[in-house]
Amino acid sequence: MAAQGLHVPREYRRGGKANDEDNSVESGVELIDLMCRRLELPDLGNSAVLDFGCGVKLVQAILADELPLGRYTGIDVFPEQISFLRENVEDARFEFHALNLHNEMYNPEGEPLSAATQLPVPEASMDIICLFSVFTHLAPHDYVAMLKMLRRYIKPDGRLIFSLFLYETTPGGLGFIDHVSRHLKPTEEQIANWQGPPDFRDWDPQQPLKWAVYSREHALRLVQGSGWQIESLNDPEPSIQHYMICRPVLT
Ligand SMILES: C[S@@+](CC[C@H](N)C(=O)[O-])C[C@H]1O[C@@H](n2cnc3c(N)ncnc32)[C@H](O)[C@@H]1O
C-alpha cells in the first residue's frame, strides 16, 4: 500500500517517522481516519482542508490509498519540500505554499509569526484546519499567535484539530511524558518537592523546541481569547499525541 502514490526522497521528509516511509504513510492514513472519526465525517470528500506545517505524510496517504478529498492546501516553512510537492503532485485538488515563518527548530531565520500573518488562501474558506506534530514544536507566544492567525481562515462551521505534548502521564501510556517517565528515576526529595508541571517546558534546551511540553491547564488557558472554543482535549492514541479539537467562536 504505502508510498505507491508518491515516493518522497528522505531529505524532504521530517518528523519522528521520517526514516521509514511506509510507516510514515501508514500513520498518515491513520491520522486521516482519526480526523474523520472525531469530526464525524465519512471521509474528506466534501472538505476543504488546510494542513499547516504539512510535511508530506497526509498527501502521501491520500494519494496512496486514493482517499476521497475535496480540496487540500498544504503550507510549510520548508521551501524545498514545497517545491518538490508542487512539481510532483499533478492533482488539481492539491495546492502547496511555502511561508518563511520563524521556528527555533525548523526555521530559525524566518520571520515572526503573528495574529496578522497572511496566508495565500481566502479567509473563512476552510472546513478543517489540521496541524499534526506542529504545536509540539511551538513556543507559547507562537501557540497563541498561531491560533489567532488560523481563526481567520476557518468557515463558521469548520473545525481545528492539532496535536500537542502535555505534561502528564496517561492511562494508555502513549504520551511523550509516559515515554520519558519510564526512564526517569526521581529521588525521594524530588517527589516530595514536586509542585506540579510547569506551564511550559522546552524539554531539551540543547535541541530547542524539539519537545515543547505544556501543562494541561496552560494549554487550555492559551486557547482563551484566541477566537476558538475547545470541543475536546483528547488522550494520545497510537498515531497521535494529545490532541485538541476546537470550533471558531462566532461573534
Ligand atoms: C514534525 S513535522 C510534522 C509534519 C506533518 N504535519 C506530519 O504530521 O508529518 C513539523 C512540520 O512543521 C513545519 N513547521 C514548523 N514550524 C512551522 C510554522 N511556524 N509554520 C508552518 N510550518 C511549520 C516543519 O517544517 C515540519 O514540516
PDB file of C-alpha atoms and ligand atoms in Angstrom:
ATOM      1  CA  MET A   1       0.000   0.000   0.000  1.00  0.00           C
ATOM      2  CA  ALA A   2       2.284   2.658   1.351  1.00  0.00           C
ATOM      3  CA  ALA A   3       4.171   5.158  -0.791  1.00  0.00           C
ATOM      4  CA  GLN A   4       2.780   3.761  -4.053  1.00  0.00           C
ATOM      5  CA  GLY A   5       1.165   7.076  -4.897  1.00  0.00           C
ATOM      6  CA  LEU A   6       4.112   9.378  -4.307  1.00  0.00           C
ATOM      7  CA  HIS A   7       7.608   8.488  -3.235  1.00  0.00           C
ATOM      8  CA  VAL A   8       9.246  11.359  -1.371  1.00  0.00           C
ATOM      9  CA  PRO A   9      13.049  11.410  -1.058  1.00  0.00           C
ATOM     10  CA  ARG A  10      14.336  11.227   2.512  1.00  0.00           C
ATOM     11  CA  GLU A  11      15.617  14.808   2.503  1.00  0.00           C
ATOM     12  CA  TYR A  12      12.053  16.147   2.142  1.00  0.00           C
ATOM     13  CA  ARG A  13      10.596  14.070   4.979  1.00  0.00           C
ATOM     14  CA  ARG A  14      10.612  15.386   8.560  1.00  0.00           C
ATOM     15  CA  GLY A  15       9.338  14.151  11.898  1.00  0.00           C
ATOM     16  CA  GLY A  16       9.556  11.027  14.025  1.00  0.00           C
ATOM     17  CA  LYS A  17       8.831   8.560  11.216  1.00  0.00           C
ATOM     18  CA  ALA A  18      10.923  10.204   8.521  1.00  0.00           C
ATOM     19  CA  ASN A  19      13.312   7.266   8.238  1.00  0.00           C
ATOM     20  CA  ASP A  20      10.585   4.755   7.435  1.00  0.00           C
ATOM     21  CA  GLU A  21       8.486   5.970   4.536  1.00  0.00           C
ATOM     22  CA  ASP A  22       5.954   3.119   4.549  1.00  0.00           C
ATOM     23  CA  ASN A  23       5.359   3.516   8.264  1.00  0.00           C
ATOM     24  CA  SER A  24       5.045   7.282   7.835  1.00  0.00           C
ATOM     25  CA  VAL A  25       2.426   6.916   5.094  1.00  0.00           C
ATOM     26  CA  GLU A  26       0.521   4.376   7.158  1.00  0.00           C
ATOM     27  CA  SER A  27       0.444   6.788  10.084  1.00  0.00           C
ATOM     28  CA  GLY A  28      -0.885   9.433   7.663  1.00  0.00           C
ATOM     29  CA  VAL A  29      -3.759   7.111   6.780  1.00  0.00           C
ATOM     30  CA  GLU A  30      -4.401   6.573  10.491  1.00  0.00           C
ATOM     31  CA  LEU A  31      -4.408  10.316  11.146  1.00  0.00           C
ATOM     32  CA  ILE A  32      -6.955  10.925   8.393  1.00  0.00           C
ATOM     33  CA  ASP A  33      -9.057   8.102   9.772  1.00  0.00           C
ATOM     34  CA  LEU A  34      -8.855   9.608  13.268  1.00  0.00           C
ATOM     35  CA  MET A  35      -9.716  13.059  11.945  1.00  0.00           C
ATOM     36  CA  CYS A  36     -12.817  11.762  10.114  1.00  0.00           C
ATOM     37  CA  ARG A  37     -13.886   9.702  13.121  1.00  0.00           C
ATOM     38  CA  ARG A  38     -13.515  12.571  15.581  1.00  0.00           C
ATOM     39  CA  LEU A  39     -15.084  15.152  13.271  1.00  0.00           C
ATOM     40  CA  GLU A  40     -17.884  12.713  12.452  1.00  0.00           C
ATOM     41  CA  LEU A  41     -17.274  12.730   8.724  1.00  0.00           C
ATOM     42  CA  PRO A  42     -17.485   9.676   6.454  1.00  0.00           C
ATOM     43  CA  ASP A  43     -14.355  10.892   4.657  1.00  0.00           C
ATOM     44  CA  LEU A  44     -12.746  14.145   3.421  1.00  0.00           C
ATOM     45  CA  GLY A  45     -14.674  14.084   0.127  1.00  0.00           C
ATOM     46  CA  ASN A  46     -16.595  17.287   0.871  1.00  0.00           C
ATOM     47  CA  SER A  47     -13.959  19.090   2.892  1.00  0.00           C
ATOM     48  CA  ALA A  48     -11.557  21.907   2.173  1.00  0.00           C
ATOM     49  CA  VAL A  49      -8.551  21.023   4.346  1.00  0.00           C
ATOM     50  CA  LEU A  50      -5.741  23.333   5.407  1.00  0.00           C
ATOM     51  CA  ASP A  51      -2.778  21.273   6.643  1.00  0.00           C
ATOM     52  CA  PHE A  52      -0.442  23.761   8.330  1.00  0.00           C
ATOM     53  CA  GLY A  53       3.110  22.543   8.832  1.00  0.00           C
ATOM     54  CA  CYS A  54       2.041  19.917   6.341  1.00  0.00           C
ATOM     55  CA  GLY A  55       5.164  17.909   5.695  1.00  0.00           C
ATOM     56  CA  VAL A  56       4.322  15.204   3.155  1.00  0.00           C
ATOM     57  CA  LYS A  57       2.577  12.490   5.139  1.00  0.00           C
ATOM     58  CA  LEU A  58      -1.079  13.307   4.570  1.00  0.00           C
ATOM     59  CA  VAL A  59      -0.520  13.977   0.877  1.00  0.00           C
ATOM     60  CA  GLN A  60       1.192  10.610   0.504  1.00  0.00           C
ATOM     61  CA  ALA A  61      -1.591   8.883   2.456  1.00  0.00           C
ATOM     62  CA  ILE A  62      -4.364  10.416   0.332  1.00  0.00           C
ATOM     63  CA  LEU A  63      -2.617   9.507  -2.901  1.00  0.00           C
ATOM     64  CA  ALA A  64      -1.503   6.031  -1.818  1.00  0.00           C
ATOM     65  CA  ASP A  65      -4.968   4.951  -0.665  1.00  0.00           C
ATOM     66  CA  GLU A  66      -6.904   7.111  -3.169  1.00  0.00           C
ATOM     67  CA  LEU A  67      -8.832   8.632  -0.277  1.00  0.00           C
ATOM     68  CA  PRO A  68     -11.766  10.932  -1.078  1.00  0.00           C
ATOM     69  CA  LEU A  69     -10.818  14.615  -0.881  1.00  0.00           C
ATOM     70  CA  GLY A  70     -12.489  17.936  -1.547  1.00  0.00           C
ATOM     71  CA  ARG A  71      -9.524  20.320  -1.535  1.00  0.00           C
ATOM     72  CA  TYR A  72      -6.190  20.233   0.253  1.00  0.00           C
ATOM     73  CA  THR A  73      -3.889  23.177   0.958  1.00  0.00           C
ATOM     74  CA  GLY A  74      -0.513  22.331   2.455  1.00  0.00           C
ATOM     75  CA  ILE A  75       1.630  25.078   3.960  1.00  0.00           C
ATOM     76  CA  ASP A  76       5.102  24.629   5.411  1.00  0.00           C
ATOM     77  CA  VAL A  77       8.261  26.573   6.223  1.00  0.00           C
ATOM     78  CA  PHE A  78      10.391  24.099   4.238  1.00  0.00           C
ATOM     79  CA  PRO A  79      10.617  25.608   0.724  1.00  0.00           C
ATOM     80  CA  GLU A  80      12.439  22.703  -0.965  1.00  0.00           C
ATOM     81  CA  GLN A  81       9.815  20.292   0.262  1.00  0.00           C
ATOM     82  CA  ILE A  82       7.002  22.527  -1.012  1.00  0.00           C
ATOM     83  CA  SER A  83       8.758  22.814  -4.407  1.00  0.00           C
ATOM     84  CA  PHE A  84       9.017  19.020  -4.533  1.00  0.00           C
ATOM     85  CA  LEU A  85       5.292  18.647  -3.824  1.00  0.00           C
ATOM     86  CA  ARG A  86       4.368  21.266  -6.429  1.00  0.00           C
ATOM     87  CA  GLU A  87       6.471  19.538  -9.050  1.00  0.00           C
ATOM     88  CA  ASN A  88       5.341  16.009  -8.288  1.00  0.00           C
ATOM     89  CA  VAL A  89       1.674  16.163  -7.322  1.00  0.00           C
ATOM     90  CA  GLU A  90      -0.358  16.561 -10.502  1.00  0.00           C
ATOM     91  CA  ASP A  91      -3.802  16.704  -8.997  1.00  0.00           C
ATOM     92  CA  ALA A  92      -5.803  19.915  -9.120  1.00  0.00           C
ATOM     93  CA  ARG A  93      -7.341  19.295  -5.682  1.00  0.00           C
ATOM     94  CA  PHE A  94      -3.960  19.977  -4.060  1.00  0.00           C
ATOM     95  CA  GLU A  95      -2.100  23.250  -3.619  1.00  0.00           C
ATOM     96  CA  PHE A  96       1.089  23.929  -1.712  1.00  0.00           C
ATOM     97  CA  HIS A  97       2.674  27.090  -0.332  1.00  0.00           C
ATOM     98  CA  ALA A  98       5.939  27.861   1.415  1.00  0.00           C
ATOM     99  CA  LEU A  99       5.982  30.536   4.136  1.00  0.00           C
ATOM    100  CA  ASN A 100       9.128  31.919   5.706  1.00  0.00           C
ATOM    101  CA  LEU A 101       7.961  31.825   9.326  1.00  0.00           C
ATOM    102  CA  HIS A 102      10.266  31.591  12.310  1.00  0.00           C
ATOM    103  CA  ASN A 103      10.513  28.349  14.243  1.00  0.00           C
ATOM    104  CA  GLU A 104      13.503  27.785  16.508  1.00  0.00           C
ATOM    105  CA  MET A 105      13.772  24.152  15.468  1.00  0.00           C
ATOM    106  CA  TYR A 106      12.740  24.187  11.829  1.00  0.00           C
ATOM    107  CA  ASN A 107      13.367  27.689  10.525  1.00  0.00           C
ATOM    108  CA  PRO A 108      15.383  29.830  12.953  1.00  0.00           C
ATOM    109  CA  GLU A 109      15.997  32.581  10.370  1.00  0.00           C
ATOM    110  CA  GLY A 110      12.313  33.000   9.497  1.00  0.00           C
ATOM    111  CA  GLU A 111      10.062  35.985  10.178  1.00  0.00           C
ATOM    112  CA  PRO A 112       7.964  36.130  13.342  1.00  0.00           C
ATOM    113  CA  LEU A 113       4.512  34.597  13.203  1.00  0.00           C
ATOM    114  CA  SER A 114       1.753  36.949  14.354  1.00  0.00           C
ATOM    115  CA  ALA A 115      -2.007  37.012  14.571  1.00  0.00           C
ATOM    116  CA  ALA A 116      -1.919  39.225  11.456  1.00  0.00           C
ATOM    117  CA  THR A 117       0.214  36.868   9.322  1.00  0.00           C
ATOM    118  CA  GLN A 118      -1.425  36.499   5.907  1.00  0.00           C
ATOM    119  CA  LEU A 119      -1.857  33.121   4.280  1.00  0.00           C
ATOM    120  CA  PRO A 120      -2.141  32.757   0.491  1.00  0.00           C
ATOM    121  CA  VAL A 121      -5.705  31.423   0.749  1.00  0.00           C
ATOM    122  CA  PRO A 122      -9.041  33.229   1.192  1.00  0.00           C
ATOM    123  CA  GLU A 123     -10.253  33.913   4.716  1.00  0.00           C
ATOM    124  CA  ALA A 124     -13.170  31.791   6.034  1.00  0.00           C
ATOM    125  CA  SER A 125     -12.560  29.187   3.318  1.00  0.00           C
ATOM    126  CA  MET A 126     -11.553  26.028   5.235  1.00  0.00           C
ATOM    127  CA  ASP A 127     -13.744  23.270   6.658  1.00  0.00           C
ATOM    128  CA  ILE A 128     -10.876  21.652   8.531  1.00  0.00           C
ATOM    129  CA  ILE A 129      -7.578  23.085   9.708  1.00  0.00           C
ATOM    130  CA  CYS A 130      -5.176  20.428  10.951  1.00  0.00           C
ATOM    131  CA  LEU A 131      -1.706  20.642  12.464  1.00  0.00           C
ATOM    132  CA  PHE A 132      -0.084  17.348  13.303  1.00  0.00           C
ATOM    133  CA  SER A 133       3.211  17.492  15.207  1.00  0.00           C
ATOM    134  CA  VAL A 134       3.419  21.276  14.813  1.00  0.00           C
ATOM    135  CA  PHE A 135       2.227  22.665  18.187  1.00  0.00           C
ATOM    136  CA  THR A 136       4.586  20.015  19.589  1.00  0.00           C
ATOM    137  CA  HIS A 137       7.362  22.409  18.424  1.00  0.00           C
ATOM    138  CA  LEU A 138       5.780  25.775  19.248  1.00  0.00           C
ATOM    139  CA  ALA A 139       6.844  28.194  21.972  1.00  0.00           C
ATOM    140  CA  PRO A 140       3.957  29.747  23.942  1.00  0.00           C
ATOM    141  CA  HIS A 141       3.962  33.067  22.017  1.00  0.00           C
ATOM    142  CA  ASP A 142       3.679  31.148  18.720  1.00  0.00           C
ATOM    143  CA  TYR A 143       0.995  28.842  20.164  1.00  0.00           C
ATOM    144  CA  VAL A 144      -1.221  31.882  20.743  1.00  0.00           C
ATOM    145  CA  ALA A 145      -0.291  33.691  17.518  1.00  0.00           C
ATOM    146  CA  MET A 146      -0.937  30.515  15.510  1.00  0.00           C
ATOM    147  CA  LEU A 147      -4.413  30.064  16.965  1.00  0.00           C
ATOM    148  CA  LYS A 148      -5.358  33.701  16.370  1.00  0.00           C
ATOM    149  CA  MET A 149      -3.959  33.703  12.834  1.00  0.00           C
ATOM    150  CA  LEU A 150      -5.647  30.440  11.816  1.00  0.00           C
ATOM    151  CA  ARG A 151      -9.006  31.619  13.164  1.00  0.00           C
ATOM    152  CA  ARG A 152      -9.400  33.934  10.154  1.00  0.00           C
ATOM    153  CA  TYR A 153      -9.274  31.029   7.693  1.00  0.00           C
ATOM    154  CA  ILE A 154     -11.927  28.714   9.120  1.00  0.00           C
ATOM    155  CA  LYS A 155     -15.536  28.609   7.923  1.00  0.00           C
ATOM    156  CA  PRO A 156     -18.104  29.353  10.650  1.00  0.00           C
ATOM    157  CA  ASP A 157     -18.951  25.637  10.939  1.00  0.00           C
ATOM    158  CA  GLY A 158     -15.365  24.436  10.475  1.00  0.00           C
ATOM    159  CA  ARG A 159     -13.105  22.699  12.961  1.00  0.00           C
ATOM    160  CA  LEU A 160      -9.491  22.870  14.063  1.00  0.00           C
ATOM    161  CA  ILE A 161      -7.550  19.789  15.158  1.00  0.00           C
ATOM    162  CA  PHE A 162      -3.977  19.845  16.440  1.00  0.00           C
ATOM    163  CA  SER A 163      -1.680  17.573  18.404  1.00  0.00           C
ATOM    164  CA  LEU A 164       0.478  18.710  21.326  1.00  0.00           C
ATOM    165  CA  PHE A 165       2.645  17.382  24.141  1.00  0.00           C
ATOM    166  CA  LEU A 166       1.001  17.601  27.570  1.00  0.00           C
ATOM    167  CA  TYR A 167       2.992  17.335  30.780  1.00  0.00           C
ATOM    168  CA  GLU A 168       1.120  14.367  32.214  1.00  0.00           C
ATOM    169  CA  THR A 169       1.034  10.611  32.147  1.00  0.00           C
ATOM    170  CA  THR A 170      -1.993   8.900  30.622  1.00  0.00           C
ATOM    171  CA  PRO A 171      -3.835   5.602  31.174  1.00  0.00           C
ATOM    172  CA  GLY A 172      -2.831   4.337  27.728  1.00  0.00           C
ATOM    173  CA  GLY A 173       0.855   5.128  28.261  1.00  0.00           C
ATOM    174  CA  LEU A 174       1.273   6.521  24.724  1.00  0.00           C
ATOM    175  CA  GLY A 175       2.231  10.110  25.517  1.00  0.00           C
ATOM    176  CA  PHE A 176       5.635  11.782  25.497  1.00  0.00           C
ATOM    177  CA  ILE A 177       5.695  12.071  29.304  1.00  0.00           C
ATOM    178  CA  ASP A 178       4.624   8.432  29.622  1.00  0.00           C
ATOM    179  CA  HIS A 179       7.608   7.568  27.482  1.00  0.00           C
ATOM    180  CA  VAL A 180      10.188   9.660  29.327  1.00  0.00           C
ATOM    181  CA  SER A 181       8.836   8.810  32.785  1.00  0.00           C
ATOM    182  CA  ARG A 182       9.560   5.140  32.126  1.00  0.00           C
ATOM    183  CA  HIS A 183      13.233   6.102  32.100  1.00  0.00           C
ATOM    184  CA  LEU A 184      13.209   8.646  34.943  1.00  0.00           C
ATOM    185  CA  LYS A 185      14.028   7.638  38.468  1.00  0.00           C
ATOM    186  CA  PRO A 186      13.095  10.677  40.599  1.00  0.00           C
ATOM    187  CA  THR A 187      14.715  10.914  44.027  1.00  0.00           C
ATOM    188  CA  GLU A 188      12.537  10.936  47.123  1.00  0.00           C
ATOM    189  CA  GLU A 189      13.405  14.596  47.576  1.00  0.00           C
ATOM    190  CA  GLN A 190      12.249  15.393  44.036  1.00  0.00           C
ATOM    191  CA  ILE A 191       8.999  13.519  44.613  1.00  0.00           C
ATOM    192  CA  ALA A 192       8.432  15.312  47.936  1.00  0.00           C
ATOM    193  CA  ASN A 193       9.122  18.714  46.338  1.00  0.00           C
ATOM    194  CA  TRP A 194       7.065  18.152  43.155  1.00  0.00           C
ATOM    195  CA  GLN A 195       4.797  21.162  42.699  1.00  0.00           C
ATOM    196  CA  GLY A 196       3.049  20.021  39.557  1.00  0.00           C
ATOM    197  CA  PRO A 197       4.014  20.585  35.958  1.00  0.00           C
ATOM    198  CA  PRO A 198       5.384  23.925  34.792  1.00  0.00           C
ATOM    199  CA  ASP A 199       3.144  25.887  32.423  1.00  0.00           C
ATOM    200  CA  PHE A 200       5.638  25.228  29.646  1.00  0.00           C
ATOM    201  CA  ARG A 201       8.918  23.393  29.336  1.00  0.00           C
ATOM    202  CA  ASP A 202      11.218  23.235  26.358  1.00  0.00           C
ATOM    203  CA  TRP A 203      12.199  19.697  27.316  1.00  0.00           C
ATOM    204  CA  ASP A 204      15.734  19.669  25.949  1.00  0.00           C
ATOM    205  CA  PRO A 205      17.123  23.201  25.572  1.00  0.00           C
ATOM    206  CA  GLN A 206      20.092  21.701  23.691  1.00  0.00           C
ATOM    207  CA  GLN A 207      17.585  20.880  20.940  1.00  0.00           C
ATOM    208  CA  PRO A 208      15.314  23.942  21.078  1.00  0.00           C
ATOM    209  CA  LEU A 209      11.611  23.160  20.668  1.00  0.00           C
ATOM    210  CA  LYS A 210      12.162  19.549  19.733  1.00  0.00           C
ATOM    211  CA  TRP A 211       9.769  18.775  22.579  1.00  0.00           C
ATOM    212  CA  ALA A 212       7.544  21.744  23.551  1.00  0.00           C
ATOM    213  CA  VAL A 213       5.621  20.456  26.561  1.00  0.00           C
ATOM    214  CA  TYR A 214       2.636  22.244  28.155  1.00  0.00           C
ATOM    215  CA  SER A 215       0.689  21.627  31.323  1.00  0.00           C
ATOM    216  CA  ARG A 216      -2.933  20.788  30.604  1.00  0.00           C
ATOM    217  CA  GLU A 217      -4.064  23.956  32.390  1.00  0.00           C
ATOM    218  CA  HIS A 218      -1.775  26.206  30.382  1.00  0.00           C
ATOM    219  CA  ALA A 219      -2.596  24.522  27.076  1.00  0.00           C
ATOM    220  CA  LEU A 220      -6.286  25.163  27.774  1.00  0.00           C
ATOM    221  CA  ARG A 221      -5.699  28.692  29.082  1.00  0.00           C
ATOM    222  CA  LEU A 222      -3.777  29.740  25.968  1.00  0.00           C
ATOM    223  CA  VAL A 223      -6.798  28.986  23.795  1.00  0.00           C
ATOM    224  CA  GLN A 224      -8.895  31.531  25.683  1.00  0.00           C
ATOM    225  CA  GLY A 225      -9.274  34.768  23.757  1.00  0.00           C
ATOM    226  CA  SER A 226      -7.824  33.253  20.572  1.00  0.00           C
ATOM    227  CA  GLY A 227     -11.173  33.083  18.760  1.00  0.00           C
ATOM    228  CA  TRP A 228     -11.556  29.332  19.301  1.00  0.00           C
ATOM    229  CA  GLN A 229     -13.627  27.326  21.750  1.00  0.00           C
ATOM    230  CA  ILE A 230     -12.450  23.911  22.826  1.00  0.00           C
ATOM    231  CA  GLU A 231     -14.617  20.980  21.900  1.00  0.00           C
ATOM    232  CA  SER A 232     -12.332  18.317  23.340  1.00  0.00           C
ATOM    233  CA  LEU A 233      -8.812  17.643  24.581  1.00  0.00           C
ATOM    234  CA  ASN A 234      -8.030  14.006  23.981  1.00  0.00           C
ATOM    235  CA  ASP A 235      -5.502  11.465  25.237  1.00  0.00           C
ATOM    236  CA  PRO A 236      -2.836  10.081  22.905  1.00  0.00           C
ATOM    237  CA  GLU A 237      -3.622   7.233  20.528  1.00  0.00           C
ATOM    238  CA  PRO A 238      -1.138   5.048  18.627  1.00  0.00           C
ATOM    239  CA  SER A 239      -0.950   7.542  15.743  1.00  0.00           C
ATOM    240  CA  ILE A 240      -1.067  10.797  17.715  1.00  0.00           C
ATOM    241  CA  GLN A 241      -0.052  12.558  20.921  1.00  0.00           C
ATOM    242  CA  HIS A 242      -2.641  14.506  22.928  1.00  0.00           C
ATOM    243  CA  TYR A 243      -4.862  16.406  20.529  1.00  0.00           C
ATOM    244  CA  MET A 244      -7.352  19.242  20.742  1.00  0.00           C
ATOM    245  CA  ILE A 245     -10.438  19.846  18.646  1.00  0.00           C
ATOM    246  CA  CYS A 246     -11.817  23.396  18.511  1.00  0.00           C
ATOM    247  CA  ARG A 247     -14.622  25.312  16.860  1.00  0.00           C
ATOM    248  CA  PRO A 248     -14.478  29.006  15.997  1.00  0.00           C
ATOM    249  CA  VAL A 249     -16.091  31.393  18.421  1.00  0.00           C
ATOM    250  CA  LEU A 250     -18.773  33.153  16.386  1.00  0.00           C
ATOM    251  CA  THR A 251     -19.198  36.839  17.069  1.00  0.00           C
TER     252      THR A 251
HETATM  253  C1  LIG B   1       7.260  17.099  12.837  1.00  0.00           C
HETATM  254  S1  LIG B   1       6.932  17.804  11.287  1.00  0.00           S
HETATM  255  C2  LIG B   1       5.261  17.252  11.006  1.00  0.00           C
HETATM  256  C3  LIG B   1       4.868  17.290   9.553  1.00  0.00           C
HETATM  257  C4  LIG B   1       3.455  16.787   9.245  1.00  0.00           C
HETATM  258  N1  LIG B   1       2.442  17.656   9.828  1.00  0.00           N
HETATM  259  C5  LIG B   1       3.301  15.366   9.718  1.00  0.00           C
HETATM  260  O1  LIG B   1       2.468  15.098  10.592  1.00  0.00           O
HETATM  261  O2  LIG B   1       4.018  14.517   9.184  1.00  0.00           O
HETATM  262  C6  LIG B   1       6.680  19.531  11.671  1.00  0.00           C
HETATM  263  C7  LIG B   1       6.447  20.357  10.446  1.00  0.00           C
HETATM  264  O3  LIG B   1       6.011  21.656  10.806  1.00  0.00           O
HETATM  265  C8  LIG B   1       6.701  22.597   9.996  1.00  0.00           C
HETATM  266  N2  LIG B   1       6.671  23.860  10.759  1.00  0.00           N
HETATM  267  C9  LIG B   1       7.316  24.152  11.896  1.00  0.00           C
HETATM  268  N3  LIG B   1       7.017  25.401  12.308  1.00  0.00           N
HETATM  269  C10 LIG B   1       6.145  25.901  11.413  1.00  0.00           C
HETATM  270  C11 LIG B   1       5.474  27.161  11.276  1.00  0.00           C
HETATM  271  N4  LIG B   1       5.641  28.139  12.166  1.00  0.00           N
HETATM  272  N5  LIG B   1       4.652  27.315  10.223  1.00  0.00           N
HETATM  273  C12 LIG B   1       4.468  26.315   9.329  1.00  0.00           C
HETATM  274  N6  LIG B   1       5.089  25.120   9.398  1.00  0.00           N
HETATM  275  C13 LIG B   1       5.919  24.921  10.430  1.00  0.00           C
HETATM  276  C14 LIG B   1       8.063  21.972   9.767  1.00  0.00           C
HETATM  277  O4  LIG B   1       8.745  22.474   8.646  1.00  0.00           O
HETATM  278  C15 LIG B   1       7.703  20.498   9.604  1.00  0.00           C
HETATM  279  O5  LIG B   1       7.410  20.159   8.271  1.00  0.00           O
END
